Amino acid sequence: DVKVTQSSRYLVKRTGEKVFLECVQDMDHENMFWYRQDPGLGLRLIYFSYDVKMKEKGDIPEGYSVSREKKERFSLILESASTNQTSMYLCASSLLINTGELFFGEGSRLTVL
Amino acid sequence: DQQVKQNSPSLSVQEGRISILNCDYTNSMFDYFLWYKKYPAEGPTFLISISSIKDKNEDGRFTVFLNKSAKHLSLHIVPSQPGDSAVYFCAASWDSGGGADGLTFGKGTHLIIQP
């Protein structure tokens, strides 16, 4: 059974804190993605990676960075959290970069106070 | 600029009837389209997809229709069941010839199935 696991379901952080969101997939997929979901805005792509140590900016990369040191793990980093980064963060992986089905984790609900 | 549009934020349908969810796109380069379903507090799950070389794809109660000339696709659910109540996202992608762009999602339509 395919699995994308996000380390934290719910986090509460203060403005200015550094935040790490971890994601692990067990499907040996090359491609991994970070999206955020906000009401009325749908899913927006933050960053993606198509190989270890490779990363590409998505549509809204500002305020975020990522790390892909191992194939199965893709981390999203908020260097200095701000209130407008309060959101649901969704990690996904896929075998094919553009025509493949995305497998999503359960999401991490981040609240920045 | 929104490239994938779902103009109905919500849709209410009676159980047993047909649910039709619509999606429009502006980028003529898109050649692969997917529908995802999302329950609250869960990640989206893949539902059905269609390639631009087809105009219809069917999987059980779910059928996706693609009208390339109108840049429009729709998801039909027949018959609608209470468990179909969820947010449905339309997504599109295209082969950028060596680049990698992932999927572009619409804003979602909240489908509510009334008993």
PDB file of C-alpha atoms in Angstrom:
ATOM      1  CA  ASP A   1       0.000   0.000   0.000  1.00  0.00           C
ATOM      2  CA  VAL A   2       1.420   3.360  -1.019  1.00  0.00           C
ATOM      3  CA  LYS A   3       2.235   5.753   1.732  1.00  0.00           C
ATOM      4  CA  VAL A   4       3.196   9.392   2.080  1.00  0.00           C
ATOM      5  CA  THR A   5       3.741  10.317   5.701  1.00  0.00           C
ATOM      6  CA  GLN A   6       3.900  13.829   7.068  1.00  0.00           C
ATOM      7  CA  SER A   7       5.554  14.017  10.449  1.00  0.00           C
ATOM      8  CA  SER A   8       3.172  16.439  12.145  1.00  0.00           C
ATOM      9  CA  ARG A   9      -0.584  16.701  11.662  1.00  0.00           C
ATOM     10  CA  TYR A  10      -0.947  19.866  13.743  1.00  0.00           C
ATOM     11  CA  LEU A  11       1.623  22.491  14.706  1.00  0.00           C
ATOM     12  CA  VAL A  12       1.365  25.813  16.490  1.00  0.00           C
ATOM     13  CA  LYS A  13       4.341  28.149  16.167  1.00  0.00           C
ATOM     14  CA  ARG A  14       5.106  31.757  16.985  1.00  0.00           C
ATOM     15  CA  THR A  15       6.013  34.461  14.499  1.00  0.00           C
ATOM     16  CA  GLY A  16       9.715  34.357  13.717  1.00  0.00           C
ATOM     17  CA  GLU A  17      10.227  30.732  14.643  1.00  0.00           C
ATOM     18  CA  LYS A  18      11.907  28.313  12.256  1.00  0.00           C
ATOM     19  CA  VAL A  19       9.585  25.520  11.196  1.00  0.00           C
ATOM     20  CA  PHE A  20      10.418  22.151   9.669  1.00  0.00           C
ATOM     21  CA  LEU A  21       7.785  20.046   7.952  1.00  0.00           C
ATOM     22  CA  GLU A  22       8.945  16.551   7.135  1.00  0.00           C
ATOM     23  CA  CYS A  23       7.599  14.216   4.498  1.00  0.00           C
ATOM     24  CA  VAL A  24       8.566  10.622   3.755  1.00  0.00           C
ATOM     25  CA  GLN A  25       7.343   8.383   0.938  1.00  0.00           C
ATOM     26  CA  ASP A  26       7.840   4.650   0.633  1.00  0.00           C
ATOM     27  CA  MET A  27       7.084   4.239  -3.070  1.00  0.00           C
ATOM     28  CA  ASP A  28      10.568   4.952  -4.435  1.00  0.00           C
ATOM     29  CA  HIS A  29       9.137   7.902  -6.352  1.00  0.00           C
ATOM     30  CA  GLU A  30      11.511  10.308  -8.022  1.00  0.00           C
ATOM     31  CA  ASN A  31       9.287  13.347  -7.665  1.00  0.00           C
ATOM     32  CA  MET A  32       8.079  15.057  -4.532  1.00  0.00           C
ATOM     33  CA  PHE A  33       6.015  18.194  -4.030  1.00  0.00           C
ATOM     34  CA  TRP A  34       4.919  20.630  -1.360  1.00  0.00           C
ATOM     35  CA  TYR A  35       1.562  22.386  -1.734  1.00  0.00           C
ATOM     36  CA  ARG A  36      -0.411  24.615   0.561  1.00  0.00           C
ATOM     37  CA  GLN A  37      -4.177  24.631   0.666  1.00  0.00           C
ATOM     38  CA  ASP A  38      -6.136  27.703   1.680  1.00  0.00           C
ATOM     39  CA  PRO A  39      -9.907  28.243   1.573  1.00  0.00           C
ATOM     40  CA  GLY A  40     -10.938  29.789  -1.726  1.00  0.00           C
ATOM     41  CA  LEU A  41      -7.439  29.450  -3.170  1.00  0.00           C
ATOM     42  CA  GLY A  42      -7.202  25.710  -3.788  1.00  0.00           C
ATOM     43  CA  LEU A  43      -3.836  23.958  -3.832  1.00  0.00           C
ATOM     44  CA  ARG A  44      -0.828  26.049  -4.678  1.00  0.00           C
ATOM     45  CA  LEU A  45       2.588  24.596  -5.461  1.00  0.00           C
ATOM     46  CA  ILE A  46       5.406  25.845  -3.233  1.00  0.00           C
ATOM     47  CA  TYR A  47       8.382  23.721  -4.312  1.00  0.00           C
ATOM     48  CA  PHE A  48       9.013  20.420  -5.991  1.00  0.00           C
ATOM     49  CA  SER A  49      11.937  18.084  -6.493  1.00  0.00           C
ATOM     50  CA  TYR A  50      12.535  15.575  -9.277  1.00  0.00           C
ATOM     51  CA  ASP A  51      15.709  14.081  -7.855  1.00  0.00           C
ATOM     52  CA  VAL A  52      17.842  13.974  -4.757  1.00  0.00           C
ATOM     53  CA  LYS A  53      19.399  17.383  -4.037  1.00  0.00           C
ATOM     54  CA  MET A  54      17.372  18.905  -6.889  1.00  0.00           C
ATOM     55  CA  LYS A  55      14.656  21.472  -6.249  1.00  0.00           C
ATOM     56  CA  GLU A  56      12.496  23.748  -8.321  1.00  0.00           C
ATOM     57  CA  LYS A  57      10.369  26.709  -7.313  1.00  0.00           C
ATOM     58  CA  GLY A  58       6.668  26.387  -7.695  1.00  0.00           C
ATOM     59  CA  ASP A  59       4.142  29.188  -7.856  1.00  0.00           C
ATOM     60  CA  ILE A  60       4.598  30.584  -4.337  1.00  0.00           C
ATOM     61  CA  PRO A  61       8.139  29.849  -3.071  1.00  0.00           C
ATOM     62  CA  GLU A  62       8.643  33.108  -1.167  1.00  0.00           C
ATOM     63  CA  GLY A  63       9.291  32.540   2.509  1.00  0.00           C
ATOM     64  CA  TYR A  64      10.008  28.840   2.055  1.00  0.00           C
ATOM     65  CA  SER A  65      12.945  26.585   1.324  1.00  0.00           C
ATOM     66  CA  VAL A  66      13.222  22.832   0.859  1.00  0.00           C
ATOM     67  CA  SER A  67      15.702  20.021   1.355  1.00  0.00           C
ATOM     68  CA  ARG A  68      15.942  16.669  -0.445  1.00  0.00           C
ATOM     69  CA  GLU A  69      18.955  14.831   0.926  1.00  0.00           C
ATOM     70  CA  LYS A  70      17.469  11.378   0.409  1.00  0.00           C
ATOM     71  CA  LYS A  71      15.106  10.108  -2.236  1.00  0.00           C
ATOM     72  CA  GLU A  72      12.357   9.234   0.202  1.00  0.00           C
ATOM     73  CA  ARG A  73      12.438  12.448   2.235  1.00  0.00           C
ATOM     74  CA  PHE A  74      11.420  15.991   1.285  1.00  0.00           C
ATOM     75  CA  SER A  75      11.432  18.714   3.900  1.00  0.00           C
ATOM     76  CA  LEU A  76       9.776  22.112   3.810  1.00  0.00           C
ATOM     77  CA  ILE A  77      11.418  24.853   5.869  1.00  0.00           C
ATOM     78  CA  LEU A  78       9.966  28.145   6.998  1.00  0.00           C
ATOM     79  CA  GLU A  79      13.036  30.135   8.028  1.00  0.00           C
ATOM     80  CA  SER A  80      11.016  32.741   9.937  1.00  0.00           C
ATOM     81  CA  ALA A  81       7.359  31.889  10.222  1.00  0.00           C
ATOM     82  CA  SER A  82       4.781  34.603   9.650  1.00  0.00           C
ATOM     83  CA  THR A  83       1.048  34.669  10.297  1.00  0.00           C
ATOM     84  CA  ASN A  84       0.263  34.566   6.574  1.00  0.00           C
ATOM     85  CA  GLN A  85       1.889  31.140   6.476  1.00  0.00           C
ATOM     86  CA  THR A  86      -0.890  29.698   8.599  1.00  0.00           C
ATOM     87  CA  SER A  87      -2.230  27.032   6.290  1.00  0.00           C
ATOM     88  CA  MET A  88      -2.674  23.347   5.511  1.00  0.00           C
ATOM     89  CA  TYR A  89       0.532  21.988   3.993  1.00  0.00           C
ATOM     90  CA  LEU A  90       0.327  18.951   1.747  1.00  0.00           C
ATOM     91  CA  CYS A  91       3.220  16.801   0.627  1.00  0.00           C
ATOM     92  CA  ALA A  92       2.886  14.589  -2.440  1.00  0.00           C
ATOM     93  CA  SER A  93       4.968  12.247  -4.524  1.00  0.00           C
ATOM     94  CA  SER A  94       4.672  10.833  -8.020  1.00  0.00           C
ATOM     95  CA  LEU A  95       6.406   8.430 -10.317  1.00  0.00           C
ATOM     96  CA  LEU A  96       5.993  10.605 -13.411  1.00  0.00           C
ATOM     97  CA  ILE A  97       6.524  14.345 -13.216  1.00  0.00           C
ATOM     98  CA  ASN A  98       3.623  15.669 -15.281  1.00  0.00           C
ATOM     99  CA  THR A  99       1.259  12.897 -16.219  1.00  0.00           C
ATOM    100  CA  GLY A 100       1.498  10.806 -13.133  1.00  0.00           C
ATOM    101  CA  GLU A 101      -0.920  10.530 -10.313  1.00  0.00           C
ATOM    102  CA  LEU A 102       0.093  12.425  -7.200  1.00  0.00           C
ATOM    103  CA  PHE A 103      -0.066  10.582  -3.904  1.00  0.00           C
ATOM    104  CA  PHE A 104      -0.711  12.953  -1.034  1.00  0.00           C
ATOM    105  CA  GLY A 105       0.041  12.781   2.654  1.00  0.00           C
ATOM    106  CA  GLU A 106      -2.634  13.597   5.196  1.00  0.00           C
ATOM    107  CA  GLY A 107      -1.484  17.182   5.557  1.00  0.00           C
ATOM    108  CA  SER A 108       0.051  19.326   8.263  1.00  0.00           C
ATOM    109  CA  ARG A 109      -2.097  22.074   9.706  1.00  0.00           C
ATOM    110  CA  LEU A 110       0.249  24.911  10.728  1.00  0.00           C
ATOM    111  CA  THR A 111      -0.924  27.835  12.825  1.00  0.00           C
ATOM    112  CA  VAL A 112       1.449  30.773  13.278  1.00  0.00           C
ATOM    113  CA  LEU A 113       0.548  33.077  16.163  1.00  0.00           C
TER     114      LEU A 113
ATOM    115  CA  ASP B   1      -3.480  34.392 -13.637  1.00  0.00           C
ATOM    116  CA  GLN B   2      -5.599  31.366 -12.898  1.00  0.00           C
ATOM    117  CA  GLN B   3      -5.020  28.693 -15.514  1.00  0.00           C
ATOM    118  CA  VAL B   4      -7.470  26.144 -14.112  1.00  0.00           C
ATOM    119  CA  LYS B   5     -10.847  27.455 -13.047  1.00  0.00           C
ATOM    120  CA  GLN B   6     -13.617  25.844 -11.069  1.00  0.00           C
ATOM    121  CA  ASN B   7     -16.259  28.523 -11.033  1.00  0.00           C
ATOM    122  CA  SER B   8     -18.650  26.838  -8.621  1.00  0.00           C
ATOM    123  CA  PRO B   9     -17.338  26.925  -5.049  1.00  0.00           C
ATOM    124  CA  SER B  10     -20.112  24.588  -3.973  1.00  0.00           C
ATOM    125  CA  LEU B  11     -22.756  22.303  -5.415  1.00  0.00           C
ATOM    126  CA  SER B  12     -25.666  20.600  -3.708  1.00  0.00           C
ATOM    127  CA  VAL B  13     -27.185  17.455  -5.265  1.00  0.00           C
ATOM    128  CA  GLN B  14     -29.810  15.029  -4.064  1.00  0.00           C
ATOM    129  CA  GLU B  15     -28.725  11.474  -3.335  1.00  0.00           C
ATOM    130  CA  GLY B  16     -29.251   9.214  -6.328  1.00  0.00           C
ATOM    131  CA  ARG B  17     -29.129  12.055  -8.864  1.00  0.00           C
ATOM    132  CA  ILE B  18     -26.283  13.008 -11.168  1.00  0.00           C
ATOM    133  CA  SER B  19     -23.552  15.360  -9.931  1.00  0.00           C
ATOM    134  CA  ILE B  20     -21.781  17.403 -12.594  1.00  0.00           C
ATOM    135  CA  LEU B  21     -18.648  19.293 -11.644  1.00  0.00           C
ATOM    136  CA  ASN B  22     -17.141  21.663 -14.180  1.00  0.00           C
ATOM    137  CA  CYS B  23     -13.638  22.863 -14.861  1.00  0.00           C
ATOM    138  CA  ASP B  24     -12.257  25.305 -17.441  1.00  0.00           C
ATOM    139  CA  TYR B  25      -8.657  25.887 -18.390  1.00  0.00           C
ATOM    140  CA  THR B  26      -6.870  28.607 -20.301  1.00  0.00           C
ATOM    141  CA  ASN B  27      -3.511  27.055 -21.144  1.00  0.00           C
ATOM    142  CA  SER B  28      -3.836  25.219 -24.452  1.00  0.00           C
ATOM    143  CA  MET B  29      -0.602  23.360 -23.689  1.00  0.00           C
ATOM    144  CA  PHE B  30      -2.300  21.291 -21.003  1.00  0.00           C
ATOM    145  CA  ASP B  31      -2.605  17.715 -22.214  1.00  0.00           C
ATOM    146  CA  TYR B  32      -3.451  15.708 -19.125  1.00  0.00           C
ATOM    147  CA  PHE B  33      -6.238  16.316 -16.671  1.00  0.00           C
ATOM    148  CA  LEU B  34      -7.044  14.801 -13.306  1.00  0.00           C
ATOM    149  CA  TRP B  35      -9.733  14.990 -10.667  1.00  0.00           C
ATOM    150  CA  TYR B  36      -8.941  14.684  -6.967  1.00  0.00           C
ATOM    151  CA  LYS B  37     -11.302  14.251  -4.063  1.00  0.00           C
ATOM    152  CA  LYS B  38     -10.580  15.636  -0.620  1.00  0.00           C
ATOM    153  CA  TYR B  39     -12.271  15.012   2.709  1.00  0.00           C
ATOM    154  CA  PRO B  40     -11.686  17.424   5.607  1.00  0.00           C
ATOM    155  CA  ALA B  41      -8.415  16.862   7.490  1.00  0.00           C
ATOM    156  CA  GLU B  42      -7.192  14.381   4.863  1.00  0.00           C
ATOM    157  CA  GLY B  43      -4.948  14.681   1.851  1.00  0.00           C
ATOM    158  CA  PRO B  44      -6.500  14.673  -1.636  1.00  0.00           C
ATOM    159  CA  THR B  45      -6.911  11.300  -3.312  1.00  0.00           C
ATOM    160  CA  PHE B  46      -6.782  10.654  -7.024  1.00  0.00           C
ATOM    161  CA  LEU B  47     -10.146   9.945  -8.617  1.00  0.00           C
ATOM    162  CA  ILE B  48      -9.905   9.806 -12.382  1.00  0.00           C
ATOM    163  CA  SER B  49      -7.833  11.235 -15.214  1.00  0.00           C
ATOM    164  CA  ILE B  50      -8.024  11.846 -18.943  1.00  0.00           C
ATOM    165  CA  SER B  51      -5.454  12.441 -21.632  1.00  0.00           C
ATOM    166  CA  SER B  52      -6.048  15.052 -24.305  1.00  0.00           C
ATOM    167  CA  ILE B  53      -6.163  12.331 -26.970  1.00  0.00           C
ATOM    168  CA  LYS B  54      -9.471  11.166 -25.487  1.00  0.00           C
ATOM    169  CA  ASP B  55     -12.766  12.897 -24.945  1.00  0.00           C
ATOM    170  CA  LYS B  56     -14.189  10.554 -22.334  1.00  0.00           C
ATOM    171  CA  ASN B  57     -12.947   8.274 -19.592  1.00  0.00           C
ATOM    172  CA  GLU B  58     -15.152   6.190 -17.367  1.00  0.00           C
ATOM    173  CA  ASP B  59     -14.503   4.412 -14.077  1.00  0.00           C
ATOM    174  CA  GLY B  60     -17.536   2.971 -12.341  1.00  0.00           C
ATOM    175  CA  ARG B  61     -19.830   5.796 -11.256  1.00  0.00           C
ATOM    176  CA  PHE B  62     -17.330   8.444 -12.381  1.00  0.00           C
ATOM    177  CA  THR B  63     -16.972   9.753 -15.924  1.00  0.00           C
ATOM    178  CA  VAL B  64     -14.792  12.620 -17.087  1.00  0.00           C
ATOM    179  CA  PHE B  65     -15.553  14.419 -20.352  1.00  0.00           C
ATOM    180  CA  LEU B  66     -13.045  16.621 -22.143  1.00  0.00           C
ATOM    181  CA  ASN B  67     -13.947  19.256 -24.723  1.00  0.00           C
ATOM    182  CA  LYS B  68     -10.616  20.559 -26.025  1.00  0.00           C
ATOM    183  CA  SER B  69     -12.074  23.166 -28.332  1.00  0.00           C
ATOM    184  CA  ALA B  70     -13.934  24.726 -25.420  1.00  0.00           C
ATOM    185  CA  LYS B  71     -11.068  24.077 -22.985  1.00  0.00           C
ATOM    186  CA  HIS B  72     -13.588  22.507 -20.666  1.00  0.00           C
ATOM    187  CA  LEU B  73     -13.851  19.299 -18.721  1.00  0.00           C
ATOM    188  CA  SER B  74     -16.502  17.916 -16.475  1.00  0.00           C
ATOM    189  CA  LEU B  75     -16.813  15.147 -13.916  1.00  0.00           C
ATOM    190  CA  HIS B  76     -20.082  13.226 -13.777  1.00  0.00           C
ATOM    191  CA  ILE B  77     -20.992  11.128 -10.759  1.00  0.00           C
ATOM    192  CA  VAL B  78     -23.958   8.802 -11.260  1.00  0.00           C
ATOM    193  CA  PRO B  79     -25.675   8.000  -8.994  1.00  0.00           C
ATOM    194  CA  SER B  80     -24.508  10.378  -6.287  1.00  0.00           C
ATOM    195  CA  GLN B  81     -24.004   8.869  -2.840  1.00  0.00           C
ATOM    196  CA  PRO B  82     -23.569  10.461   0.608  1.00  0.00           C
ATOM    197  CA  GLY B  83     -19.903   9.404   0.670  1.00  0.00           C
ATOM    198  CA  ASP B  84     -19.316  11.560  -2.398  1.00  0.00           C
ATOM    199  CA  SER B  85     -19.665  14.678  -0.264  1.00  0.00           C
ATOM    200  CA  ALA B  86     -16.188  16.205  -0.431  1.00  0.00           C
ATOM    201  CA  VAL B  87     -14.177  18.914  -2.126  1.00  0.00           C
ATOM    202  CA  TYR B  88     -13.261  18.055  -5.717  1.00  0.00           C
ATOM    203  CA  PHE B  89     -10.188  19.552  -7.342  1.00  0.00           C
ATOM    204  CA  CYS B  90      -9.579  19.677 -11.052  1.00  0.00           C
ATOM    205  CA  ALA B  91      -5.894  19.574 -12.046  1.00  0.00           C
ATOM    206  CA  ALA B  92      -3.975  19.868 -15.302  1.00  0.00           C
ATOM    207  CA  SER B  93      -0.458  19.338 -16.536  1.00  0.00           C
ATOM    208  CA  TRP B  94       1.634  19.413 -19.686  1.00  0.00           C
ATOM    209  CA  ASP B  95       4.872  17.938 -20.797  1.00  0.00           C
ATOM    210  CA  SER B  96       7.268  20.854 -20.673  1.00  0.00           C
ATOM    211  CA  GLY B  97       9.919  18.961 -22.607  1.00  0.00           C
ATOM    212  CA  GLY B  98      12.446  18.293 -19.909  1.00  0.00           C
ATOM    213  CA  GLY B  99      11.228  20.766 -17.349  1.00  0.00           C
ATOM    214  CA  ALA B 100       9.018  19.828 -14.482  1.00  0.00           C
ATOM    215  CA  ASP B 101       6.000  21.818 -13.452  1.00  0.00           C
ATOM    216  CA  GLY B 102       3.852  19.471 -11.469  1.00  0.00           C
ATOM    217  CA  LEU B 103       0.114  19.899 -11.544  1.00  0.00           C
ATOM    218  CA  THR B 104      -1.896  23.106 -11.660  1.00  0.00           C
ATOM    219  CA  PHE B 105      -4.992  22.860  -9.490  1.00  0.00           C
ATOM    220  CA  GLY B 106      -8.292  24.661  -9.538  1.00  0.00           C
ATOM    221  CA  LYS B 107      -9.729  26.157  -6.372  1.00  0.00           C
ATOM    222  CA  GLY B 108     -12.063  23.236  -5.782  1.00  0.00           C
ATOM    223  CA  THR B 109     -15.803  22.626  -5.667  1.00  0.00           C
ATOM    224  CA  HIS B 110     -17.443  21.503  -2.454  1.00  0.00           C
ATOM    225  CA  LEU B 111     -19.990  18.838  -3.382  1.00  0.00           C
ATOM    226  CA  ILE B 112     -22.760  18.237  -0.875  1.00  0.00           C
ATOM    227  CA  ILE B 113     -25.004  15.224  -1.350  1.00  0.00           C
ATOM    228  CA  GLN B 114     -28.387  15.735   0.269  1.00  0.00           C
ATOM    229  CA  PRO B 115     -30.225  12.655   1.602  1.00  0.00           C
TER     230      PRO B 115
END
